[in-house]
Each structure stands twice: as C-alpha cells, then as structure tokens.
Coordinates of C-alpha atoms and ligand atoms in Angstrom, one line a residue:
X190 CA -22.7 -32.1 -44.1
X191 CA -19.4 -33.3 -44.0
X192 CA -16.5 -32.1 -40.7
X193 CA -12.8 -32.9 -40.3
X194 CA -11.0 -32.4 -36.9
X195 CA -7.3 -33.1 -36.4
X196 CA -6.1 -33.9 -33.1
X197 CA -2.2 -34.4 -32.4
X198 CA -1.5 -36.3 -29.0
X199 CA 1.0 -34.1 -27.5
X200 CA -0.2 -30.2 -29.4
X201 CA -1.7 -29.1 -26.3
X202 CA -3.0 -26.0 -25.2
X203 CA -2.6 -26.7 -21.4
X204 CA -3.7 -28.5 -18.5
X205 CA -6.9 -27.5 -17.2
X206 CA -7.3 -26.4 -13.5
X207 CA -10.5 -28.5 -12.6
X208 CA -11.9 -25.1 -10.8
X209 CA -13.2 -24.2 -14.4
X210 CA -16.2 -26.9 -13.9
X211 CA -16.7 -24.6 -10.4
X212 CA -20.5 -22.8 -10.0
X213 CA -21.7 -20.2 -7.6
X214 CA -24.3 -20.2 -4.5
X215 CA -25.4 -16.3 -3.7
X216 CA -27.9 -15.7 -1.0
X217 CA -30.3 -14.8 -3.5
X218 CA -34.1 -16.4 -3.9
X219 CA -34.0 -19.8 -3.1
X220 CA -30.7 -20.6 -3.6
X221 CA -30.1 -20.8 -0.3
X222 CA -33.1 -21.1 1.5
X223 CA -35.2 -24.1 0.4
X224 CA -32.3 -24.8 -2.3
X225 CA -29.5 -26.7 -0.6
X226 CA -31.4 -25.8 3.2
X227 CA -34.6 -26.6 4.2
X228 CA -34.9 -28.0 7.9
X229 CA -38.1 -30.0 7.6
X230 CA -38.1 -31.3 4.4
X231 CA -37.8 -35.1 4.1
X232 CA -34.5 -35.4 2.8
X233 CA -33.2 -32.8 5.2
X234 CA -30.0 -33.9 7.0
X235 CA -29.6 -32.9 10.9
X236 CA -28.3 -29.7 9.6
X237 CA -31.4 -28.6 7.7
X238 CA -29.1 -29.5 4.6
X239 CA -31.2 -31.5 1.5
X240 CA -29.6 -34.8 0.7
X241 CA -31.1 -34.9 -2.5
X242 CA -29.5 -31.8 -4.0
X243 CA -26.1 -32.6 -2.3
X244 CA -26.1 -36.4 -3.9
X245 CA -27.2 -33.6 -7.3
X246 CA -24.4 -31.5 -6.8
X247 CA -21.9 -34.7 -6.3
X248 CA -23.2 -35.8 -9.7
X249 CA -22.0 -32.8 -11.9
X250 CA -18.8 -32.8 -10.1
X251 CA -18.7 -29.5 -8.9
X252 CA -14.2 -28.5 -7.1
X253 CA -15.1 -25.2 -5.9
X254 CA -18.5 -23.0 -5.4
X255 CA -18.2 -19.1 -5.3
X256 CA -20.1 -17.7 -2.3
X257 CA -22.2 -15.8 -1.0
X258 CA -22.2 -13.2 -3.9
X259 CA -22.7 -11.8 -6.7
X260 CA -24.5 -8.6 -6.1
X261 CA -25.5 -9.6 -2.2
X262 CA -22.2 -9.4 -1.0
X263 CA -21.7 -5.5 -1.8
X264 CA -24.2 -5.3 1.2
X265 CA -23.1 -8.3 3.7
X266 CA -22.1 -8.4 7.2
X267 CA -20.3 -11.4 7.1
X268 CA -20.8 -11.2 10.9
X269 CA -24.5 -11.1 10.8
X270 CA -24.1 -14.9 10.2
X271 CA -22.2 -16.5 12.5
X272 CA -22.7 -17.6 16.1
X273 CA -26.3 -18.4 17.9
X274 CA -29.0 -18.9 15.6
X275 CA -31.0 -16.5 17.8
X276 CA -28.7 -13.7 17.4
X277 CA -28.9 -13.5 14.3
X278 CA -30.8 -10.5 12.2
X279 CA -33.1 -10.2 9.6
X280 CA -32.0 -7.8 7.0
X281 CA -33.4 -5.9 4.3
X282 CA -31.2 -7.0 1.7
X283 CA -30.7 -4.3 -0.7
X284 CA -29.2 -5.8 -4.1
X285 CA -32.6 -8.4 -4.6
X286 CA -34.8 -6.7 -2.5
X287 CA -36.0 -9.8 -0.1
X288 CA -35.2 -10.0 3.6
X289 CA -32.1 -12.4 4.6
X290 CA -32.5 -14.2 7.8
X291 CA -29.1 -15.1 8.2
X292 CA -29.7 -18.8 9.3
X293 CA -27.1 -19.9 6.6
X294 CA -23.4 -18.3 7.3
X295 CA -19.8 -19.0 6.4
X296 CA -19.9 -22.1 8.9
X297 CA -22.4 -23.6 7.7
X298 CA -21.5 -23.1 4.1
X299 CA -17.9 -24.5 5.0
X300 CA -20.0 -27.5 6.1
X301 CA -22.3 -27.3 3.7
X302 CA -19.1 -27.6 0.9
X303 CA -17.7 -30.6 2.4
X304 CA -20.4 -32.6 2.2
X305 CA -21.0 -31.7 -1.3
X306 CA -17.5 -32.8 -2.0
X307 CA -16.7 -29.3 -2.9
X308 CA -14.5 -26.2 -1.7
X309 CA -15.6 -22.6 -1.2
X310 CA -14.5 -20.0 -3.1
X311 CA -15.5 -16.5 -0.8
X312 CA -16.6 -13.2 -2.0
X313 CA -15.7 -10.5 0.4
X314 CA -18.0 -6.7 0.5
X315 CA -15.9 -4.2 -0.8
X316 CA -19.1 -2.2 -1.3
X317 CA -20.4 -0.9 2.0
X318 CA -17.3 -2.1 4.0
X319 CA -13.8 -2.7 2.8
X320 CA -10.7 -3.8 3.6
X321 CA -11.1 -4.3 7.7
X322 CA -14.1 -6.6 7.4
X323 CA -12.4 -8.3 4.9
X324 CA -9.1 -8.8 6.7
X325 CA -11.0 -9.7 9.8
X326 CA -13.1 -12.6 7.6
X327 CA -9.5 -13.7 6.5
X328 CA -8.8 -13.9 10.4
X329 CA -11.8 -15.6 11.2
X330 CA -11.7 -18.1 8.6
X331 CA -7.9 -18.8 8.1
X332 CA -5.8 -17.9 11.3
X333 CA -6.2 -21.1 13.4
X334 CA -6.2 -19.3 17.5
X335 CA -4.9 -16.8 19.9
X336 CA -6.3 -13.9 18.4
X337 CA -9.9 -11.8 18.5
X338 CA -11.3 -13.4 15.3
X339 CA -10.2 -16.7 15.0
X340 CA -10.7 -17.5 19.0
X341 CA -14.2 -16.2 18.2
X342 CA -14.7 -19.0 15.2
X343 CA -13.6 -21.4 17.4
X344 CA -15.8 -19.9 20.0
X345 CA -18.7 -20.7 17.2
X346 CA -17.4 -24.8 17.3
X347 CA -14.9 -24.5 14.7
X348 CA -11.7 -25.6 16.3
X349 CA -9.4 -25.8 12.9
X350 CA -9.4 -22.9 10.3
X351 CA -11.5 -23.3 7.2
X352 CA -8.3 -22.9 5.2
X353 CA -10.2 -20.9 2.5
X354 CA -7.8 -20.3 -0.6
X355 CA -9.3 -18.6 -3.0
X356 CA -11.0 -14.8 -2.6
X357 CA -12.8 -12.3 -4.5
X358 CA -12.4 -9.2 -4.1
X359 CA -15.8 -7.9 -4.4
X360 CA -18.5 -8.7 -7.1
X361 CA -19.4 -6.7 -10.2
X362 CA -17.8 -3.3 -8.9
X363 CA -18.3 -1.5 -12.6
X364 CA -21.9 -1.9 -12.3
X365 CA -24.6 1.5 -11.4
X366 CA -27.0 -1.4 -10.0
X367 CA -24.2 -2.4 -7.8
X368 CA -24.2 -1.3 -3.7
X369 CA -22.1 1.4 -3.5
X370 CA -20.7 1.2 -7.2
X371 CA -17.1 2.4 -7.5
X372 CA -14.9 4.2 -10.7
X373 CA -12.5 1.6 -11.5
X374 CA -9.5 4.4 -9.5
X375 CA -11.8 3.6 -6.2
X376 CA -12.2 0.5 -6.6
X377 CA -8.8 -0.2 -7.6
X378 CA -7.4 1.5 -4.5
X379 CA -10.2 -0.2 -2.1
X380 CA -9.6 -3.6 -3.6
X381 CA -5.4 -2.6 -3.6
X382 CA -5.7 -1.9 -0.4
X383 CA -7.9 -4.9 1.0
X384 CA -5.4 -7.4 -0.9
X385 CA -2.7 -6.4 1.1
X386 CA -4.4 -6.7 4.4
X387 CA -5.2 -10.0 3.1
X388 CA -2.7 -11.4 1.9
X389 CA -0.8 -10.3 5.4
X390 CA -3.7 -12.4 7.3
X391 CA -3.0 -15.2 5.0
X392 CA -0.4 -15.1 2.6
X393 CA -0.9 -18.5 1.2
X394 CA -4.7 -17.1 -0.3
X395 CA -5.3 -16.4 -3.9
X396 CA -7.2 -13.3 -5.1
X397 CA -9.4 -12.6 -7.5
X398 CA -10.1 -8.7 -8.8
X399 CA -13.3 -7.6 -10.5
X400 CA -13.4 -7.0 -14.2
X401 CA -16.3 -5.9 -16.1
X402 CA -19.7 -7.1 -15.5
X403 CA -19.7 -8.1 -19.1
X404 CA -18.2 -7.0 -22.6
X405 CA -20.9 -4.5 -23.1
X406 CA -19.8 -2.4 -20.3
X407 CA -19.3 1.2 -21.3
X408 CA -15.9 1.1 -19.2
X409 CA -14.9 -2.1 -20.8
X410 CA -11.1 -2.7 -21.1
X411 CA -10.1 0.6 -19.7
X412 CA -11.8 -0.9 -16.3
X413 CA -9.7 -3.6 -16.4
X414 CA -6.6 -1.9 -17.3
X415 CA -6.8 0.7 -14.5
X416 CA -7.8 -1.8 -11.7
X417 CA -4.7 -3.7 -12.7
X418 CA -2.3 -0.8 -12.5
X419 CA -3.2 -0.7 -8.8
X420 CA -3.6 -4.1 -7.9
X421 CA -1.5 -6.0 -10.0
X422 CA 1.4 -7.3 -7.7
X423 CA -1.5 -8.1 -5.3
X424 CA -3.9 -10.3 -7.0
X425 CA -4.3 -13.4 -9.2
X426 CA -6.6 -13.7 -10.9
X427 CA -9.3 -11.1 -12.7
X428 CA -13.1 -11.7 -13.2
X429 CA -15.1 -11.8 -16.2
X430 CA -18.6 -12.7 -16.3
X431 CA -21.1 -12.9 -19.2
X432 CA -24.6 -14.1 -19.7
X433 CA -26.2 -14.8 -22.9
X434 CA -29.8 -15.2 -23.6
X435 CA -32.2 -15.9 -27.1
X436 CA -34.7 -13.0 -26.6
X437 CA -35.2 -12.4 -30.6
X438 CA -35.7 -16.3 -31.1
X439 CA -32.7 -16.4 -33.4
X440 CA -31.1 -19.7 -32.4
X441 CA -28.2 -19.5 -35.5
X442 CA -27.1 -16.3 -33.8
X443 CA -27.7 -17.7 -30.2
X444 CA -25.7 -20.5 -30.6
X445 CA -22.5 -18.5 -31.8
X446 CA -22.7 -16.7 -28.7
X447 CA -19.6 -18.4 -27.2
X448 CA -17.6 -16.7 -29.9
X449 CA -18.1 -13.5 -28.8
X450 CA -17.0 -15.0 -25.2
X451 CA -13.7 -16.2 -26.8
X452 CA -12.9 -13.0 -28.0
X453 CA -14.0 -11.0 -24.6
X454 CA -11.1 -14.0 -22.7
X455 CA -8.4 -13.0 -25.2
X456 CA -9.0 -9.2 -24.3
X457 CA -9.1 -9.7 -21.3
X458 CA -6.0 -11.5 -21.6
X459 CA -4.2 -9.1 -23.5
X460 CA -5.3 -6.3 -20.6
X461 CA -3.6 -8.3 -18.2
X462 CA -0.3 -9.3 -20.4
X463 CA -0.2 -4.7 -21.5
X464 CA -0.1 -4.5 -17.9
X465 CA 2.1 -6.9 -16.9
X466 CA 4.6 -5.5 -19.9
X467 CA 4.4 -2.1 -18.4
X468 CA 5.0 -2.9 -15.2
X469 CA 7.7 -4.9 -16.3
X470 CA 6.6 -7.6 -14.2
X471 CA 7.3 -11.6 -14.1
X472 CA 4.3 -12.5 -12.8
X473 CA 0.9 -13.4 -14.8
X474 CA -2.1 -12.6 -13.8
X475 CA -4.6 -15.1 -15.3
X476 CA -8.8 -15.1 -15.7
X477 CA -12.0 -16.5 -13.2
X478 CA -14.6 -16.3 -15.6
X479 CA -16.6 -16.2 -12.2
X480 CA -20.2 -16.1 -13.8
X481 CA -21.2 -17.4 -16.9
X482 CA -24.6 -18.8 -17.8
X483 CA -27.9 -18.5 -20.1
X484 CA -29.8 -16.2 -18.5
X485 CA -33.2 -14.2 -19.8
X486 CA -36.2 -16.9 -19.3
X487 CA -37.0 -15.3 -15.8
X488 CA -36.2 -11.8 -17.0
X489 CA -39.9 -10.2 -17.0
X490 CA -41.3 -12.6 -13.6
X491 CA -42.8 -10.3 -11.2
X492 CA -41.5 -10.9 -7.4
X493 CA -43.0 -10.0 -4.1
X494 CA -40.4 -7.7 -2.7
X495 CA -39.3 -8.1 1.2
X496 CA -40.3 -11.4 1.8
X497 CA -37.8 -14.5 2.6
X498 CA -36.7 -16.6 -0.2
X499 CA -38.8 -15.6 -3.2
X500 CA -38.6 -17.1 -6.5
X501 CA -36.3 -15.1 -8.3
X502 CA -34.6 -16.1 -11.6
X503 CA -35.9 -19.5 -12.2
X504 CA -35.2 -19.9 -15.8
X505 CA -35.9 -23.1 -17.1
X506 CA -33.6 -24.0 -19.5
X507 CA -34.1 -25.7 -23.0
X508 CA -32.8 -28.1 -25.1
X509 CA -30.9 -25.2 -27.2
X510 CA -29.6 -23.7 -23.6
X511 CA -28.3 -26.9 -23.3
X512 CA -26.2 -26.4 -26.3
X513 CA -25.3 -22.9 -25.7
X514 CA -23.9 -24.3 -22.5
X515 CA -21.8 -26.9 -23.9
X516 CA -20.2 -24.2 -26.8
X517 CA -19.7 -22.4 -23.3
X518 CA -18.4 -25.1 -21.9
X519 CA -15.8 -25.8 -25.0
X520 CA -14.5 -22.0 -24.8
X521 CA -13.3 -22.0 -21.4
X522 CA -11.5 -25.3 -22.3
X523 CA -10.0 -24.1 -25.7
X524 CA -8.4 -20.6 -23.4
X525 CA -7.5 -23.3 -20.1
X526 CA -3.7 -21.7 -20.8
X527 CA -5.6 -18.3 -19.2
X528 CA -9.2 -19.6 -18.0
X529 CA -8.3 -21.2 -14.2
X530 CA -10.9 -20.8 -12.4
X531 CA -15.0 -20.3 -13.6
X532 CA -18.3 -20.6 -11.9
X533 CA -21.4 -21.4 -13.7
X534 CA -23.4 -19.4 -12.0
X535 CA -25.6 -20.2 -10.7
X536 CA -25.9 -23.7 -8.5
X537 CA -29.4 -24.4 -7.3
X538 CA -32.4 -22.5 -8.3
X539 CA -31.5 -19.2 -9.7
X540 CA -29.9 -19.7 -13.2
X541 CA -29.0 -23.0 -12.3
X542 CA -28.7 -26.7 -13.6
X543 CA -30.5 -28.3 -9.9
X544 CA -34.3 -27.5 -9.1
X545 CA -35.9 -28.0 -6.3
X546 CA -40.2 -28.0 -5.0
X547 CA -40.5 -26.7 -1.7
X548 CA -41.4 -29.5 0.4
X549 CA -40.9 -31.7 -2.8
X550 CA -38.5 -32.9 -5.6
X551 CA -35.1 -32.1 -6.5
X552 CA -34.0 -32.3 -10.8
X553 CA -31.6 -31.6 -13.3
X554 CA -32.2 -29.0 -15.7
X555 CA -30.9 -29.4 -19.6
X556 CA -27.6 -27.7 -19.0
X557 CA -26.9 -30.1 -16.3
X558 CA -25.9 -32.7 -18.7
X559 CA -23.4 -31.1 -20.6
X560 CA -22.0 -29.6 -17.5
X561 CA -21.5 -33.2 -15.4
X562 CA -20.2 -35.0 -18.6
X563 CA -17.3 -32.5 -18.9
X564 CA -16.6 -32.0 -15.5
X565 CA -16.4 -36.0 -15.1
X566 CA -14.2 -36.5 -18.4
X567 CA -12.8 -33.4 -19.4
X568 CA -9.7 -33.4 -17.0
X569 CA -6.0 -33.6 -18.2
X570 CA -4.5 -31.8 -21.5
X571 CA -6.6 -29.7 -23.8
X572 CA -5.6 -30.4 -27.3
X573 CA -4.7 -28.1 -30.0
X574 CA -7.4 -29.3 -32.7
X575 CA -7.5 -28.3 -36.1
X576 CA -11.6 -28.3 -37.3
X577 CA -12.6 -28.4 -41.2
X578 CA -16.2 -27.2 -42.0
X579 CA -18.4 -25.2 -43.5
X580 CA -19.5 -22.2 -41.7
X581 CA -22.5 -19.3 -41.4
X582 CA -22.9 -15.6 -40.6
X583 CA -24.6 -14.0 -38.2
X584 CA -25.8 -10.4 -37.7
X585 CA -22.5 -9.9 -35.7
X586 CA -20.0 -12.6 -36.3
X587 CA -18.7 -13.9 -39.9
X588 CA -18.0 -17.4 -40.2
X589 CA -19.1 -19.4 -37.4
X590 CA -17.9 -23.3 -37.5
X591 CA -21.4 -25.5 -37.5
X592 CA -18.8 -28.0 -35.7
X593 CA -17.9 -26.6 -32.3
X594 CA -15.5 -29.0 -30.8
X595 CA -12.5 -29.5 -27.7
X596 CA -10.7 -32.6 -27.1
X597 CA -9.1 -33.5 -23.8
X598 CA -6.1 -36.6 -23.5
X599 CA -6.0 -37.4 -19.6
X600 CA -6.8 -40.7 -17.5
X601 CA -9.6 -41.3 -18.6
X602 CA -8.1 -41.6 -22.4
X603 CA -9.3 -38.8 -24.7
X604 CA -12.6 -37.5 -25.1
X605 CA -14.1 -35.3 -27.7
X606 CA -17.1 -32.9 -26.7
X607 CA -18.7 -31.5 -29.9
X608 CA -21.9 -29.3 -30.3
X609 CA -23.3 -29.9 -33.8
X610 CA -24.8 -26.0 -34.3
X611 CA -26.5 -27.3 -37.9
X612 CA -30.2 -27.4 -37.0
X613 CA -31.7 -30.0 -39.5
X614 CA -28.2 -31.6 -40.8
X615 CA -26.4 -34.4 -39.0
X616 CA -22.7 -33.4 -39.6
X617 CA -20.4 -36.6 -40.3
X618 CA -17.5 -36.1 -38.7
X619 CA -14.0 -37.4 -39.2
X620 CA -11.5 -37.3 -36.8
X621 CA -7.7 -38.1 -37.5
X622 CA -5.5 -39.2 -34.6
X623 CA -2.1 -38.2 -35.2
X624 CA 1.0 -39.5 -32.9
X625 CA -1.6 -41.4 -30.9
X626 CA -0.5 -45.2 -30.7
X627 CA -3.1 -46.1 -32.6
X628 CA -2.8 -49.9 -32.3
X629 CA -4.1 -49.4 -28.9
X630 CA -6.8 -47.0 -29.1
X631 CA -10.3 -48.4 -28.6
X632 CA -13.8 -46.9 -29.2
X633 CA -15.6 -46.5 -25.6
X634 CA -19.1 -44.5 -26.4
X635 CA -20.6 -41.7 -28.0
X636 CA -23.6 -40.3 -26.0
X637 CA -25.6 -37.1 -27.6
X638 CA -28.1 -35.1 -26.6
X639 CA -30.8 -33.5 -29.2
X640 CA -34.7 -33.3 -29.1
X641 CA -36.8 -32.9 -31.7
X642 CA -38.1 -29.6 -30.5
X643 CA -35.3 -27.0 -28.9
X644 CA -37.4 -25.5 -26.6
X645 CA -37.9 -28.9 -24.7
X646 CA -37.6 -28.4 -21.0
X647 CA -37.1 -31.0 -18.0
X648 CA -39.2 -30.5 -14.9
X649 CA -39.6 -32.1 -11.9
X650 CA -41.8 -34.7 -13.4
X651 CA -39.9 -35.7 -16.2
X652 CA -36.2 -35.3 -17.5
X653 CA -37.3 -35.6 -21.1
X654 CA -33.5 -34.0 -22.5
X655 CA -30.9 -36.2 -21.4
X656 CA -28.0 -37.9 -23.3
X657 CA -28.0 -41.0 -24.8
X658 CA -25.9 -43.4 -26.2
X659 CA -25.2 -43.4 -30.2
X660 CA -24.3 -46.2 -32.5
X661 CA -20.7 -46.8 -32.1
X662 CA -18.1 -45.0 -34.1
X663 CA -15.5 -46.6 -36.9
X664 CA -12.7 -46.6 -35.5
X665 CA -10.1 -47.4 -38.5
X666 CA -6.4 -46.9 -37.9
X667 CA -6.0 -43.2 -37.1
X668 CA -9.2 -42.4 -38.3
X669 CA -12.6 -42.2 -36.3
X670 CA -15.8 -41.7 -37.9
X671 CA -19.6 -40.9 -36.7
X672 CA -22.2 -38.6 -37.2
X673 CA -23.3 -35.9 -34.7
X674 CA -27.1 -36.0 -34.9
X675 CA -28.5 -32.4 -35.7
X676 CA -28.4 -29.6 -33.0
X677 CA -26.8 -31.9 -30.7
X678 CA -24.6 -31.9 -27.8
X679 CA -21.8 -34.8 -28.1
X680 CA -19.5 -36.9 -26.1
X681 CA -17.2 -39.1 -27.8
X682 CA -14.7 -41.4 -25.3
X683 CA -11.4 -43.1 -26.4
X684 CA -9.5 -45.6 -24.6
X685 CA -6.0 -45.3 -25.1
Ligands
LIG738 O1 -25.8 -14.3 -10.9 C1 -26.8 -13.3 -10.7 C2 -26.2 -11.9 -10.6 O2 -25.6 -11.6 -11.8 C3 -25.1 -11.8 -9.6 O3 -25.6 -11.5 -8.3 C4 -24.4 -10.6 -10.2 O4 -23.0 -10.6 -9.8 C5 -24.6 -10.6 -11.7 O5 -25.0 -9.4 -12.2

C-alpha cells in the first residue's frame, strides 16, 4: 500500500507549548505510595523518593505533572499534608475507597517535581471545600511571607514560594461518581468565584476550568458552554479528558479512536470561540486535554477496599495501546493552535507508562516509547501536512487514513511521527519537502516499533516492544522515501 504526505517548511499550524507532553500523579493506588515513594526500598533517596523512577520519568521528558487529582481532590484537605509527619491523618478517602496517610503533601511533591526535572501543575477541591481553601493553598504556596499561610509554609522549611503557575479548578465536576458532583450553574459559580480569590492571591497564575469528563457525557457541550458564561474573563484554559479502550477486540475501530478525540478538541473549541463571540471578548480561552490515556485492561480487578496503597488500575498496556497512544499523541499536535497544555494520565502505576515491584524493579510500559520519542523531538512548529492514502470505515467513523501522521520543524531539524494503522501491509510512504533547502537536508534515522503479535506486553522482566532502528530512507532531492512496517509506530528525523 502506497502513502503520499506533503510537508511545506513554513505551513505551520503553531508552535507547540511543551506542557502537551505533561502526565498526571493522583493519590490514587500506588501512584504515590510505593510509585515514586517508598522509604526503604534500595533505590530510595533520603526523602523516601525512588531513583529509579525519577531517572524513568527524566527519560520521557515529562514539563509539568497535574497533581494530586483527578477524582481524589473533590475530597482533599490540602492541609492534612503538610507539616510534622506525625500530625498527619489517616483518611478514608472517598473517591477510590483506600485510606490516605498523608505522608506525601504539596512540599514534598514540589520537591518531588524538581528532582524529576519537572513542574507541578495543582488541582484544588472545589468539591467538599471551595474557594477559601483554595485561596488559602494559593497563599500558602505562592505568597512568599508576612502573612498566616505563607509564614506557616515557611514554618514547614520552605523559605521561598513554590511559584506554582498553573491551577485547576477542580477535577471532573460533571461526573455523579464525583464528591459532591455539581450542575454545571454551581459549579460554574463555585469555580467563578474561587478564580477570583485566586487570581487576587496570585495574579500571575493560570487557570484551568473543568469541561466534561468525556464526549459521552449526557451534558456535553451545554456543560461547557454554561461554565464558560460564568467564568470566562477568569480562567484560561478548559479541560477535556478522554480515555479509550478495545473491549470488543476490534483493533481497526480502536485504532481510529483519536479521530473521535479530534473532533471532541474542535467542539470544544468552537464552545469556547461561541462564548468568547458573545461575550464580545478579546481574550481566548484555549484547551488542557488534562487526562488522556488507554484505559479498560484493569477495568473488572477486584481491590481490597480501605487499605493503604492497593493496586488499582494497573493496566498493562500492549503493543496496539502503544499505537493508540502515538495516534493520540499526533492529535494533540495537529490542534497545538488550541491544545496547550495535556497530561497523560496517568504517571506511575495507575494507567501509566512507568511500573514499579514493591521492594523491586522499575519499567517502561509500551506507550512509554511513543510518548519519550515525541516529547524529546517533537518541539518547535507543527506543520500543516497534506496525507494521500487509502482509507477504511468503521462502525462510527467513515474514512479513516491507514497513514496517521504529524511533522514538527524545530532544533532538532524536522521529524515525522507516523502510525501505520494497516495491520498486515507495510505502507510505502513518500514524503515531498517543499520550500525546504533541500541541498542541505540529511537523512538522520527512522526507528519503528511493531511486534508480531499486538497484544505483546513489557513487564518487569523483559521490555520485549521497544523501537528500533529501520533501514535508512532515500532521501532524493525533495523527496523522502521508506516504508512503515505494518501496525507500526514511526519516527523519522531530518537534519536540516
Ligand atoms: O485518571 C483516573 C481517573 O479518571 C481520575 O481520577 C478522574 O479524574 C478520571 O475519571
């Protein structure tokens, strides 16, 4: 099977914001708690913090992490986790039903973040509290002395402010299975209302409001459209999250997936621009797709309730998540004029790309591959390409491209990431190069990843799907040829 894509050097849909490659630590199973902490464990640092998943977490190249929720923060005392160790309570934790010791806290996440080479992106409750405890974390976090809540951080050993930038307001407020679940008039008002206080504390913070829990929502859209009519001159930045999963075994239709999340950014997009017309507003209000992931191996595990830490959503993820992941991956790139700011969620454990043993190993999952590779080349302009190919239907979507494919000009020279979605066919793919200077373009590497069988999994013994390198490309004038091996995940790198 034959694909054309045409890529000019300056049609460009933007610049991305390097906070899409960000992910997402919640205080859920063992995120947390024998995921990036475990005092005891050999590779532990003095902090209780595992080296092994920090030098992980350095590898994929993560800007930002979202924290501490997801559906945990609707029921957090922020204050329940700060100060002595042996003040601290254990809590019945409501949204995951496990008990929360409270040994991790904003402090030692802040630290946690820098030594991950990363910046923390903080949730706030707007579910059992509102918009005092979330002015007085503001304080506590951002304000650097003299008053009641900042005094008392640097009380805790934090002389400077955190300097936190970036806020949710909430998580998932739209959702029944969400603490204290609002219509989108309350929550609009509480999360109005708790921007402001905010924003006062720190005025140089960005917010982020809660869209829909998904595109399936029953108030989907007119959610959105009513929390921006109160909010809108407040905030930044509204949420979208989506998780996909291959429960009918249909991977044709599970690989198109990312089309329906292209269509649910442009809504979304559109809800914020009716908004903006009608309030006859300058300002944009752009998109944190601030959870997005496969998610549905771990749907059916049965969990010991109240007890610290349990295992709870430990999918492990296939060769085929891996290219869902990647199609993902290229969608948030081809919207980067809207998409700012997105969190694969999750980081370590639950949903996420790094596993760790108790006591033992620490390992990349499939979609970790696809994930460092873009977030370690994919910086700079996203181009406008043009793809030729043959397509196929789905139950719910006409015309899908076998040939998913972003390219991205930047520092680094331009690199092509392309998911091959044809199952037995390698698709040879041409690639024309206008108003590059072609004289001085030179081929680098093409790495894929494919595995015979799709369900192939890593584990902690062996990381059987990884990415390897591919015969090199002909590159001819303005014309670049190669073949994408079939059901592949593939990284093509241009010197310029
Ligand atoms: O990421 C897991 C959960 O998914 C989050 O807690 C919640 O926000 C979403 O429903």
């Amino acid at each position: 099977m034959k694909a054309k894509l045409t890529l000019h050097k300056d049609f460009s849909i933007g610049t991305l914001d390097k906070r899409v490659y960000g992910s997402f630590i919640e205080h859920l199973g063992r995120a947390v708690y024998t995921g990036i902490y475990e005092p005891g464990h050999p590779e532990a640092d003095e902090a209780g913090f595992r080296k092994d998943v920090i030098r992980l977490v350095r590898e994929l190249n993560v800007p930002i992490v979202r924290y501490p929720g997801g559906n945990f923060v609707s029921g957090y005392n922020w204050e329940d986790g700060v100060g002595p160790l042996e003040w601290r309570p254990t809590r019945m934790e409501l949204a995951w039903a496990t008990l929360e010791p409270n040994k991790i806290g904003v402090n030692e996440f802040v630290d946690w973040a820098k030594k991950a080479g990363t910046e923390v992106m903080m949730a706030v409750n707007l579910g059992t509290r509102g918009p005092d405890a979330a002015r007085n974390l503001v304080e506590y976090c951002n304000f650097p002395k003299g008053t009641q809540w900042s005094d008392l951080r640097r009380s805790h050993g934090y002389e400077n402010p955190h300097g936190i930038k970036l806020w949710c307001l909430g998580n998932e407020m739209d959702g029944q299975w969400q603490i204290c679940h609002r219509t989108a008039d309350e929550y609009g008002r509480a999360a109005l209302e708790a921007a402001k206080l905010m924003k006062w504390t720190d005025p140089s913070i960005e917010l982020t409001a809660c869209g829909s829990s998904g595109s399936a929502m029953p108030t989907f859209g007119t959610w959105e459209t009513t929390v921006l009519e109160h909010t809108y001159e407040y905030i930044d930045y509204v949420s979208l999250h989506t998780y996909y999963g291959n429960r009918d075994n249909d991977t044709p239709s599970f690989l198109a997936r990312n089309l329906e999340m292209d269509s649910f950014i442009k809504t979304i997009a559109g809800v914020c621009d009716l908004v903006k017309a009608r309030k006859r507003s300058k300002k944009t209000v752009n998109l944190s797709f601030d959870e997005w992931n496969v998610w549905f191996h771990s749907n059916n595990a049965k969990v010991e309730k109240w007890t610290v830490a349990p295992p709870l959503l430990e999918d492990i993820y296939t060769m085929e998540d891996a290219l869902l992941v990647g199609c993902m991956l290229i969608t948030l790139l081809k919207n980067a004029d809207r998409v700012k700011v997105a969190c694969l969620a999750q980081l370590v454990n639950v949903i996420a790309p790094i596993m760790t043993d108790a006591g033992g190993g620490a390992w990349r999952q499939t979609i970790f591959y696809p994930f460092a590779q873009m977030s370690k080349y994919g910086h700079g302009a996203v181009l406008r390409g043009e793809i030729a190919c043959d397509c196929y239907d789905t139950n719910d979507i006409d015309g899908v491209p076998y040939l998913e494919s972003v390219a991205v000009r930047g520092e680094q020279g331009l690199t092509i990431f392309a998911v091959n979605r044809n199952l037995s066919e390698a698709l040879a793919l041409e690639t024309e190069l206008a108003g590059f200077d072609t004289k001085n373009c030179r081929f680098i590497e093409h790495t894929a990843m494919r595995h015979d069988n799709l369900k192939a999994t890593n584990s902690v013994k062996a990381e059987l799907v990884r990415p390897a390198a591919q015969i090199a490309g002909k590159l001819d004038g303005a014309t670049l040829e190669l073949a994408l091996p079939p059901a592949s995940w593939n990284v093509i790198r241009l010197g310029l």
